[in-house]
Coordinates of C-alpha atoms and ligand atoms in Angstrom, one line a residue:
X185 CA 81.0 119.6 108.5
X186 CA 80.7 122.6 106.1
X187 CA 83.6 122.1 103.4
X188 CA 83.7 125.3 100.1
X189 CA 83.4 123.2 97.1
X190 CA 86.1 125.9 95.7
X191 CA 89.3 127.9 96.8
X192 CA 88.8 131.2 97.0
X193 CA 91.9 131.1 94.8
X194 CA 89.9 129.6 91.9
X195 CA 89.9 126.3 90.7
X196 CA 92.1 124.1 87.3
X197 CA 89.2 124.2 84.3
X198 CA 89.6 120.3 84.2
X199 CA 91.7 116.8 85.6
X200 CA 94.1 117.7 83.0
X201 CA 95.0 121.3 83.8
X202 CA 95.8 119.7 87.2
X203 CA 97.8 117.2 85.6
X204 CA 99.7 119.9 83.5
X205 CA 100.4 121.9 86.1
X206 CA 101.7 119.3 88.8
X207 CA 103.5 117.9 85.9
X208 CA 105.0 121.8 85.5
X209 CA 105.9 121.5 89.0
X210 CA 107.3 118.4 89.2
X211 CA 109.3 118.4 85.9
X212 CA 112.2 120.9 86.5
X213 CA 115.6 122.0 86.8
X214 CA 115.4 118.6 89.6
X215 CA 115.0 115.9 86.6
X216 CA 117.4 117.6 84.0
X217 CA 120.1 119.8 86.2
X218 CA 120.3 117.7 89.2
X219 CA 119.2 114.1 88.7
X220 CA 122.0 113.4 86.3
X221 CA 125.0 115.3 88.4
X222 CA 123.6 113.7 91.8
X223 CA 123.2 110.2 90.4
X224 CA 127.0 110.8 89.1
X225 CA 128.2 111.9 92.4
X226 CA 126.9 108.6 94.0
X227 CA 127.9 106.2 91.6
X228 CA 125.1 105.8 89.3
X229 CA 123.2 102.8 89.0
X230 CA 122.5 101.9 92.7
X231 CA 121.5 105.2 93.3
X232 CA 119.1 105.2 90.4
X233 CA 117.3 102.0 91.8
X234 CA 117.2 103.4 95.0
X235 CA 115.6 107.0 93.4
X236 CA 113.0 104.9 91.7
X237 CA 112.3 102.6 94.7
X238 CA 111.4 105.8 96.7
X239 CA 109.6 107.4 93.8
X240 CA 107.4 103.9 94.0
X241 CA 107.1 103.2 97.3
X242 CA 107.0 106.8 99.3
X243 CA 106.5 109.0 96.5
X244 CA 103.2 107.9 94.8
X245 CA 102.0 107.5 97.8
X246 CA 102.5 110.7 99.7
X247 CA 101.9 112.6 96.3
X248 CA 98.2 111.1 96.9
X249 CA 98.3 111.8 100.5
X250 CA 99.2 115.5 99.7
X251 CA 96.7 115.9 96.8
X252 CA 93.7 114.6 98.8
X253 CA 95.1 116.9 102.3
X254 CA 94.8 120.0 99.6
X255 CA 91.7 118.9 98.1
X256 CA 89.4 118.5 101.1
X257 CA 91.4 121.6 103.1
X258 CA 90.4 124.0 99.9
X259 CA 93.0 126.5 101.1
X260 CA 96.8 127.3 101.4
X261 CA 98.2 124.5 103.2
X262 CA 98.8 126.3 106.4
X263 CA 95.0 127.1 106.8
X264 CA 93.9 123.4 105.5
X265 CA 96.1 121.6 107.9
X266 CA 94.8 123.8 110.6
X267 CA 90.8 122.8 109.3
X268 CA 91.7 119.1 108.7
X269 CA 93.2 118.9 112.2
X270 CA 90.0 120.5 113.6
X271 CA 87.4 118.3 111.2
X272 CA 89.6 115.2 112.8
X273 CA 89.4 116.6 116.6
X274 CA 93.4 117.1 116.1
X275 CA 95.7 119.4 117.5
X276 CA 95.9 123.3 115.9
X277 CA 99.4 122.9 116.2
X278 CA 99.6 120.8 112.7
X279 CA 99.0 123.9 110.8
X280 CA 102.9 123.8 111.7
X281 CA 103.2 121.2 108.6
X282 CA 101.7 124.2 106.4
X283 CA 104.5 127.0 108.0
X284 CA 107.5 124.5 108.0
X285 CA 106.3 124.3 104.2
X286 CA 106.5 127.9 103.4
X287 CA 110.1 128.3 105.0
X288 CA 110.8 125.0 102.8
X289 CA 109.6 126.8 99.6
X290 CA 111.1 129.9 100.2
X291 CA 115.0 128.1 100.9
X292 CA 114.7 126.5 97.6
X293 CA 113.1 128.9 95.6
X294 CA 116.4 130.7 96.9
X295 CA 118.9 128.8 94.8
X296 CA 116.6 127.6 92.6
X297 CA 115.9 130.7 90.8
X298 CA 119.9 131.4 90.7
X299 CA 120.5 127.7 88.8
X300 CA 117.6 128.7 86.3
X301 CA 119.1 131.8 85.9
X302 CA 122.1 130.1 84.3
X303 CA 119.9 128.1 82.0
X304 CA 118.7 131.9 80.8
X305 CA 122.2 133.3 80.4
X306 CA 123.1 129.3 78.2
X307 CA 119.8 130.5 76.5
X308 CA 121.6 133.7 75.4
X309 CA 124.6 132.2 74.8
X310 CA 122.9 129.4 72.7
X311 CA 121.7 131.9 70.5
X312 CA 124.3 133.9 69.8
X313 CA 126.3 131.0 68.3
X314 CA 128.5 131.0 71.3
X315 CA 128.3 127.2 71.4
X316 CA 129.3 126.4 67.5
X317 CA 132.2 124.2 67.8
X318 CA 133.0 124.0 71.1
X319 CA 135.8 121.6 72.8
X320 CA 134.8 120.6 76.5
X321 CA 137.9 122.8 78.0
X322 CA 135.7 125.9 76.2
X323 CA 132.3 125.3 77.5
X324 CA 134.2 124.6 81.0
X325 CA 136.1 128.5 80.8
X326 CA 132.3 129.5 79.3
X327 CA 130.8 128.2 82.9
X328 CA 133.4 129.0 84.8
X329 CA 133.5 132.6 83.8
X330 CA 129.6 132.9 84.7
X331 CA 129.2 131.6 87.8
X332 CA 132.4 133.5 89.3
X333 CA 130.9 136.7 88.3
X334 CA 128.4 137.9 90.8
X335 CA 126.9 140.5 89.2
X336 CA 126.3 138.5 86.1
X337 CA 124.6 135.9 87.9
X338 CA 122.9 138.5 90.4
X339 CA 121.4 139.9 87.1
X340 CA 119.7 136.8 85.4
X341 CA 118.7 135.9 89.2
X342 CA 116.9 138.8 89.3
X343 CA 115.3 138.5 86.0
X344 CA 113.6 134.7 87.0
X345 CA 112.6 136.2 90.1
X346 CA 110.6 138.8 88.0
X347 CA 109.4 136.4 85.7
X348 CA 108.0 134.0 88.6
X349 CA 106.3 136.9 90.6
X350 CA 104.4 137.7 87.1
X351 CA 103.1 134.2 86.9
X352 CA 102.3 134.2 90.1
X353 CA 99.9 137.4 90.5
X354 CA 98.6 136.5 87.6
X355 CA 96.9 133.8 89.2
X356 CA 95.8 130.2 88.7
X357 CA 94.5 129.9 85.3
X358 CA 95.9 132.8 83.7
X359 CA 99.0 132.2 84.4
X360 CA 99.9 129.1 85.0
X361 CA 97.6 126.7 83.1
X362 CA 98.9 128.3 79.3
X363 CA 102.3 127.8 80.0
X364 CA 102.6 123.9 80.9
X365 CA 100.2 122.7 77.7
X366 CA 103.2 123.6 75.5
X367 CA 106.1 123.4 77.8
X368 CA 105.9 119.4 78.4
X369 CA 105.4 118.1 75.0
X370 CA 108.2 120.2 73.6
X371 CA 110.6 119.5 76.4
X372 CA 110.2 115.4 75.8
X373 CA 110.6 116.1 72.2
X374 CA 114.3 118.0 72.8
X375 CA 114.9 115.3 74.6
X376 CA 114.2 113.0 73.0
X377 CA 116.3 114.6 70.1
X378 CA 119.4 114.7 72.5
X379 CA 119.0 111.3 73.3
X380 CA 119.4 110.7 69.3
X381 CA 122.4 112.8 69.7
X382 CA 124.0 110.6 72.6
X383 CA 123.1 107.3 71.0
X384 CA 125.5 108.0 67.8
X385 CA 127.9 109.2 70.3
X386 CA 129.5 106.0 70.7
X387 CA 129.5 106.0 74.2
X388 CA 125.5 105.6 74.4
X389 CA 126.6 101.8 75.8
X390 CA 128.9 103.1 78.5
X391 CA 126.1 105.7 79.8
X392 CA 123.4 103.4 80.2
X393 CA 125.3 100.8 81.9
X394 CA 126.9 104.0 84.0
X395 CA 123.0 105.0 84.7
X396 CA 121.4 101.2 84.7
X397 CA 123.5 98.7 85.8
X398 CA 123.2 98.8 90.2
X399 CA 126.5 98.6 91.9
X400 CA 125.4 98.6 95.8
X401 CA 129.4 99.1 96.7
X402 CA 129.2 102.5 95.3
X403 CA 126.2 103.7 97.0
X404 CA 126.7 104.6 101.0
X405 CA 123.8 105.4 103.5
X406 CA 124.4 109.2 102.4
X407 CA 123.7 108.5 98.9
X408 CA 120.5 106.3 100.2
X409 CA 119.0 109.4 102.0
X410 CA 119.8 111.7 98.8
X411 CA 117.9 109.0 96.5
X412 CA 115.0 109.9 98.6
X413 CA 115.4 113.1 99.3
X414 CA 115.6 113.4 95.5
X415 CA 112.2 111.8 95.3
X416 CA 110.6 113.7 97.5
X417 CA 111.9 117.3 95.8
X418 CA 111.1 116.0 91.9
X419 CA 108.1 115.0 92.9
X420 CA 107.7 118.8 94.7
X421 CA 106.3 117.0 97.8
X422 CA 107.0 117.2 101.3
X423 CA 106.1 121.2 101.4
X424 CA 103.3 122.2 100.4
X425 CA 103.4 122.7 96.7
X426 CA 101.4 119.7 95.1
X427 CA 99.0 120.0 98.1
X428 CA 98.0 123.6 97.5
X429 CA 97.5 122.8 93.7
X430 CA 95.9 119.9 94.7
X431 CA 93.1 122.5 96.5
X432 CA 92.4 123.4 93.3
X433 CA 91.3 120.6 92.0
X434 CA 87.6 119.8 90.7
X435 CA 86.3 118.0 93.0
X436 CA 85.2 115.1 91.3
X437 CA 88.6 114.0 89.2
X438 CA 90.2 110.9 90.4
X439 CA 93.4 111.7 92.4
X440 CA 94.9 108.3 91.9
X441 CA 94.8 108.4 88.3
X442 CA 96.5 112.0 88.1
X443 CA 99.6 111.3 90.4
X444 CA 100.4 108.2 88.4
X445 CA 100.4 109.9 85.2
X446 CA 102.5 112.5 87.2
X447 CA 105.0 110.4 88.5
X448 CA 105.4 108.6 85.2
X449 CA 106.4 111.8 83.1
X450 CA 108.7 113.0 85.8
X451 CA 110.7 110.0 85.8
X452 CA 110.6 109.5 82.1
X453 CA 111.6 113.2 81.6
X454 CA 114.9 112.4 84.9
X455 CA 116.0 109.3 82.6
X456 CA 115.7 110.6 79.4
X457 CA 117.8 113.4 80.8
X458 CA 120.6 110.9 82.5
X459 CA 120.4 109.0 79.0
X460 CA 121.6 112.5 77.1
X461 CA 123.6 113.2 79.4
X462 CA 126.0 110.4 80.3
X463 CA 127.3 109.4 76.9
X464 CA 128.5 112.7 76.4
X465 CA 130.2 112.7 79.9
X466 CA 131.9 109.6 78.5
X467 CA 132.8 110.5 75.5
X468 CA 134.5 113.5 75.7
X469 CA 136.6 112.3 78.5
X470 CA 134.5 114.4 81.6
X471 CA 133.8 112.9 85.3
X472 CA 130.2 112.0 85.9
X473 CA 130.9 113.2 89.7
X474 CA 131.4 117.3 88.1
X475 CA 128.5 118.1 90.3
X476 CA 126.1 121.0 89.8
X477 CA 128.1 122.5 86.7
X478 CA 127.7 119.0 84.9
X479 CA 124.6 119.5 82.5
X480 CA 125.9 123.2 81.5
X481 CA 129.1 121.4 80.7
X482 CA 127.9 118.8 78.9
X483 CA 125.1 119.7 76.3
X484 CA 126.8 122.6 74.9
X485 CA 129.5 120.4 73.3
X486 CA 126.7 118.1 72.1
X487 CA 124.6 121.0 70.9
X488 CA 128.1 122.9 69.3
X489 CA 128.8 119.9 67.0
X490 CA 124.8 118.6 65.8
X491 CA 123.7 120.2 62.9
X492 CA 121.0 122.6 63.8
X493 CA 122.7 123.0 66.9
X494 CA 122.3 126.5 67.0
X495 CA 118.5 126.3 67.2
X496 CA 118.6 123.1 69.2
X497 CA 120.4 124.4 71.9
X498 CA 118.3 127.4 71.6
X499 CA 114.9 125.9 72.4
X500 CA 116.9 123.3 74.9
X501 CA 117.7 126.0 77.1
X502 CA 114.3 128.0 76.8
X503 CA 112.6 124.8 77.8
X504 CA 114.7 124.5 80.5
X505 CA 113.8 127.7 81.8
X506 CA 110.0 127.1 81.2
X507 CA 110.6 123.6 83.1
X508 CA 112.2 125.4 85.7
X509 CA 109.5 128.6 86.0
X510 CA 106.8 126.1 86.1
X511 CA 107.9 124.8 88.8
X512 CA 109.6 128.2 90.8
X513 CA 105.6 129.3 90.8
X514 CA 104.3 126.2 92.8
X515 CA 107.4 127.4 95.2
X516 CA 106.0 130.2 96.2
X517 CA 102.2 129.9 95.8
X518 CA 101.4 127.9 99.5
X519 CA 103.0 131.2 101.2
X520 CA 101.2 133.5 98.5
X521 CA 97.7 131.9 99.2
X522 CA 98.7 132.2 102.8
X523 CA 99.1 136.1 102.4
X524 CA 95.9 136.1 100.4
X525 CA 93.9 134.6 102.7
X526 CA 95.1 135.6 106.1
X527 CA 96.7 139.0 105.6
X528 CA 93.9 140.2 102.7
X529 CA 96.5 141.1 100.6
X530 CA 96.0 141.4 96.8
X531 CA 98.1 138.2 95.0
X532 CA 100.1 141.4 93.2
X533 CA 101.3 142.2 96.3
X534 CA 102.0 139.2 98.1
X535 CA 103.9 138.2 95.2
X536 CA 106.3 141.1 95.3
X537 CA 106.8 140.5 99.0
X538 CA 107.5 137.0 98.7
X539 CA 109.3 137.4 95.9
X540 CA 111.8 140.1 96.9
X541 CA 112.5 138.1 100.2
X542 CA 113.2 134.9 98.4
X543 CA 115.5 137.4 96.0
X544 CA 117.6 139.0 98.6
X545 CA 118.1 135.4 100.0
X546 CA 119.0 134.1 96.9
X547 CA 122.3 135.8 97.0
X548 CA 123.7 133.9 99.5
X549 CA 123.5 131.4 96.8
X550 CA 125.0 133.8 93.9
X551 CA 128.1 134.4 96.1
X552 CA 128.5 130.9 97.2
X553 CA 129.7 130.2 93.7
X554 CA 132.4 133.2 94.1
X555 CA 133.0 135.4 96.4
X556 CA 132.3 133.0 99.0
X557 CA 133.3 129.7 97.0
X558 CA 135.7 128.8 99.5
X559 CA 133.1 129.9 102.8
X560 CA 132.5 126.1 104.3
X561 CA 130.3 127.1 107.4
X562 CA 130.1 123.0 108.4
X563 CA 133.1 121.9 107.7
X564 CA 133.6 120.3 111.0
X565 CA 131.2 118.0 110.2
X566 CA 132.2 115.0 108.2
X567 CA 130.0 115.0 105.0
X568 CA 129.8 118.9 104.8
X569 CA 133.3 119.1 104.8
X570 CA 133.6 120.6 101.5
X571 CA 129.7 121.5 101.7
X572 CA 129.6 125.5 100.5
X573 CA 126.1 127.8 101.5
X574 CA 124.5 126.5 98.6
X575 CA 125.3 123.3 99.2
X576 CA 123.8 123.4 102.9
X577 CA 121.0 125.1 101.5
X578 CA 120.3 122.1 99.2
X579 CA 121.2 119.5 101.5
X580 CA 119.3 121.0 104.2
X581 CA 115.9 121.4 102.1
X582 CA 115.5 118.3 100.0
X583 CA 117.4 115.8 102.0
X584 CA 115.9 116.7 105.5
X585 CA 112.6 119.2 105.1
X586 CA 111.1 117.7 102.3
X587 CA 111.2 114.1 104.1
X588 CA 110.1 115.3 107.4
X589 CA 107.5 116.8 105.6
X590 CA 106.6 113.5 103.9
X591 CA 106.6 111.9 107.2
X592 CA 104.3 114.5 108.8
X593 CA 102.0 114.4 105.9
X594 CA 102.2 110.4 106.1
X595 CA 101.3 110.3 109.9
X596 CA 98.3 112.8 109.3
X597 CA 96.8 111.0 106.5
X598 CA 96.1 108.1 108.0
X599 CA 96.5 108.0 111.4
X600 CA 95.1 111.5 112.1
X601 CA 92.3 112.2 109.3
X602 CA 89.6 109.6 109.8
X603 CA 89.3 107.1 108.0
X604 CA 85.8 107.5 106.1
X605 CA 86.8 110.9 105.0
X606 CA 90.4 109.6 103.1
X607 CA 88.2 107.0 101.5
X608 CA 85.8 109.3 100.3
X609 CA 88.2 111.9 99.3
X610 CA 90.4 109.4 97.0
X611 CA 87.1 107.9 95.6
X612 CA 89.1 104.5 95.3
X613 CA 86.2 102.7 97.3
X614 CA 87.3 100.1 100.0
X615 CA 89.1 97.7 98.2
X616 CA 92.7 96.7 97.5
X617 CA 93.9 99.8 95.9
X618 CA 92.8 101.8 98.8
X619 CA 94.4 99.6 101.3
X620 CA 97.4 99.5 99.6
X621 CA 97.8 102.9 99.6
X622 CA 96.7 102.9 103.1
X623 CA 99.6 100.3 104.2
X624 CA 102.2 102.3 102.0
X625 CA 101.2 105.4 103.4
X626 CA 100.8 104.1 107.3
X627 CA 104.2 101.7 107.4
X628 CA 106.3 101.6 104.4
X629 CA 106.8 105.5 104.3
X630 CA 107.1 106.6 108.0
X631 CA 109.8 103.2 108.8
X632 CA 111.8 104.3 105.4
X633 CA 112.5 107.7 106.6
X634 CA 113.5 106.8 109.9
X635 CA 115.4 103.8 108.7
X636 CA 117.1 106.3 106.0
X637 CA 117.5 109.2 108.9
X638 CA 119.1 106.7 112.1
X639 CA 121.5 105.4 108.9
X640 CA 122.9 108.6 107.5
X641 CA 123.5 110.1 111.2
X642 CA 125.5 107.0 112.4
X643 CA 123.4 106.1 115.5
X644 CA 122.1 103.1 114.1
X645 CA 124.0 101.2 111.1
X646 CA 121.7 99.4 108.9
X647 CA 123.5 98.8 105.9
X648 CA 123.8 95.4 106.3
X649 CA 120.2 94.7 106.2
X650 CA 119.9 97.6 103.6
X651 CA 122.2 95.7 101.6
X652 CA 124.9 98.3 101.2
X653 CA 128.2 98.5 101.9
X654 CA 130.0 101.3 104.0
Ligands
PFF786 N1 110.1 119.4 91.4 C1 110.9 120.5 91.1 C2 112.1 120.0 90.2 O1 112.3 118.8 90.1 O2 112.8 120.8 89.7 C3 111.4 121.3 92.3 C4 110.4 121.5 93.3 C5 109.3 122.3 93.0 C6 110.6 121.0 94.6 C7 108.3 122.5 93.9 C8 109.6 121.2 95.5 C9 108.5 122.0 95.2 F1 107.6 122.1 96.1

């Protein structure tokens, strides 16, 4: 077999760039906008276990699967699964995985780039003193009167599109690698200052317990299956993303090693997050359950009474927006790298193209949140009864793609790609830690989406064995 010891694409300069920038793709708007409002919608605690569970159990796993698929494929993940499938005597047809990816990318990167472009307009806001002071009924009007405008939101929607398509034709290392070395390191330490904040909130008890102690009556086998969808989409796996940057990676650096130290900061970065966030729910009298509007209703009225506030909220919300453009580039670069190598098209270019179709999409999310607010295309079906585009958008994409995708990646790993070729590709050798992996990746992973799947759609009730109620 004949295997490019480099992408065409270029390669990270080290183990750590690779780390950075997975860690940039991991840690996003998923860990500070929507672990804390989901994990409020279902309850809290229970739900937390069962996110971490997953992140153990499927989501190490699978992010080692998907680094080592990227890693010996060299290319964008359609054209890797399509050589992997051949190298194992496989079907073409898994180069499917790859496409089912791109359409993956491209539905998030739709609403994903119109929630970061709120954390750009709080940026604004932030700096402009806008915050000083503020009661919770203000920064509620201050949200509300954002995301009913369209044009407002249209406009910083636009502007993270930009700034992600500039990233991304700038290419692997200059673009992407400078950002992340900063962006991490600041964003625990702003974090880390919030959770200061929340702890002489005097409700600091009352959040943790809200985030820590498990309930199982308050989880049902919906909230299981958004744990793990949850895990699956911090973690950016399931598409694509972590397996193209993973064909980037020297070959020699140990891929069990990185995706631990991935893992780790992600979840750190979702809990420090729930741990600033809940107090302040508490204490100022909000619901935990506000959904997506929770975190821009929240940290202002901890950042409008700190001293320093001004500045603090300031670099909170730029870091957001870093968090969330490292991780809108890793969106779109398995379709970019497509375009690159299949249509020979500059990365300028195929960046503006998928850019401006991810754009134009995006505004099915922008209206969703006005003119449209009331627009419930499923409502016919039970759980999406109040479910609005962006909602189904979300739903659709982390909850069902992204585990599919998991699954398909599971299944190919190690019961497609032969078995001498994943041990020599993780460089674990033979013993127990590859076989754990092996058993994880082979069982535990493809039973626990189907178990999670049969249980959400009704056709098979497991909660008693699961534990929960319903
Ligand atoms: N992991 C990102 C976050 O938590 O915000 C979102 C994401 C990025 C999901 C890349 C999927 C992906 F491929």
């Amino acid at each position: 077999m004949t295997r490019a010891k480099q992408s065409i694409h270029g390669s990270w300069s080290s183990r750590l760039a690779f780390v950075l920038a997975a860690t940039g793709s991991a840690v996003g708007l998923g860990n500070i906008w929507k672990f804390p409002y989901i994990a409020g919608e279902h309850g809290g605690g229970a739900f937390v276990l069962v996110y971490l569970a997953c992140i153990a159990v499927i989501g190490i796993p699978i992010m080692m699967a998907e680094v080592m698929l990227g890693r010996r494929g060299r290319q964008s993940p359609i054209n890797s699964m399509r050589t992997l499938a051949a190298e194992a005597g496989a079907s073409r047809y898994w180069s499917w995985l790859g496409w089912a990816g791109v359409l993956a990318g491209f539905l998030i990167l739709s609403y994903y780039s119109v929630i970061a472009g709120w954390a750009l307009a709080y940026a604004f806001r932030a700096v402009g003193g806008t915050f000083t002071g503020a009661t919770a009924d203000g920064v509620a009007s201050i949200f509300e009167r954002l995301t009913g405008d369209p044009e407002r939101l249209m406009g910083w929607h636009t502007l993270f599109m930009v700034m992600t398509m500039i990233v991304v034709a700038r290419g692997v290392r200059g673009g992407l690698e400078r950002a992340v070395k900063f962006l991490v390191p600041s964003l625990f330490v702003l974090l880390l200052l919030l959770d200061g904040y929340a702890m002489a909130s005097g409700a600091f008890d009352q959040g943790l317990a809200f985030l820590f102690r498990a309930d199982f009556a308050k989880i049902d086998a919906n909230g299981v299956l958004i744990a793990m969808g949850h895990a699956f989409f911090t973690l950016s796996l399931g598409m694509g993303a972590i397996m193209v940057y993973g064909s980037y990676l020297p070959a020699r650096a140990s891929i069990a090693k990185s995706t631990i130290t991935i893992a780790l900061l992600d979840t750190l970065v979702a809990l420090l997050a729930g741990m600033a966030i809940f107090p302040i729910v508490f204490v100022n009298g909000m619901e935990p359950g506000a959904g997506p509007g929770l975190i821009f209703q929240t940290l202002p009225i901890a950042f409008g009474h700190m001293p320093g506030g001004q500045v603090f909220g300031t670099l909170f919300f730029v870091l957001l927006v870093f968090a969330a453009w490292t991780s809108s580039i890793s969106l779109i670069e398995p379709a970019v790298a497509w375009l690159v190598e299949n249509r020979a098209m500059s990365r300028v270019r195929a960046s503006v193209i998928t850019g401006l179709t991810t754009w134009l999409f995006g505004l099915l999310t922008v209206f969703s949140f006005n003119i449209w607010s009331e627009f419930r295309p499923l409502s016919f079906v039970s759980v999406f009864r109040n479910a609005t585009v962006f909602d189904l958008l979300d739903y659709l994409t982390a909850n069902i793609m992204l585990p599919l995708g998991g699954f398909a990646i599971a299944v190919f790993s190690v019961w497609v790609m032969k078995r001498p070729d994943s041990v020599q590709e993780l460089a674990l050798g033979d013993g127990w830690a590859y076989r754990l992996w092996r058993v994880l990746v082979r069982y535990v992973t493809p039973v626990a989406v189907v178990i999670i799947f049969l249980n959400v759609t009704g056709l098979v009730d497991f909660s008693g064995f699961l534990g929960l109620s319903e």
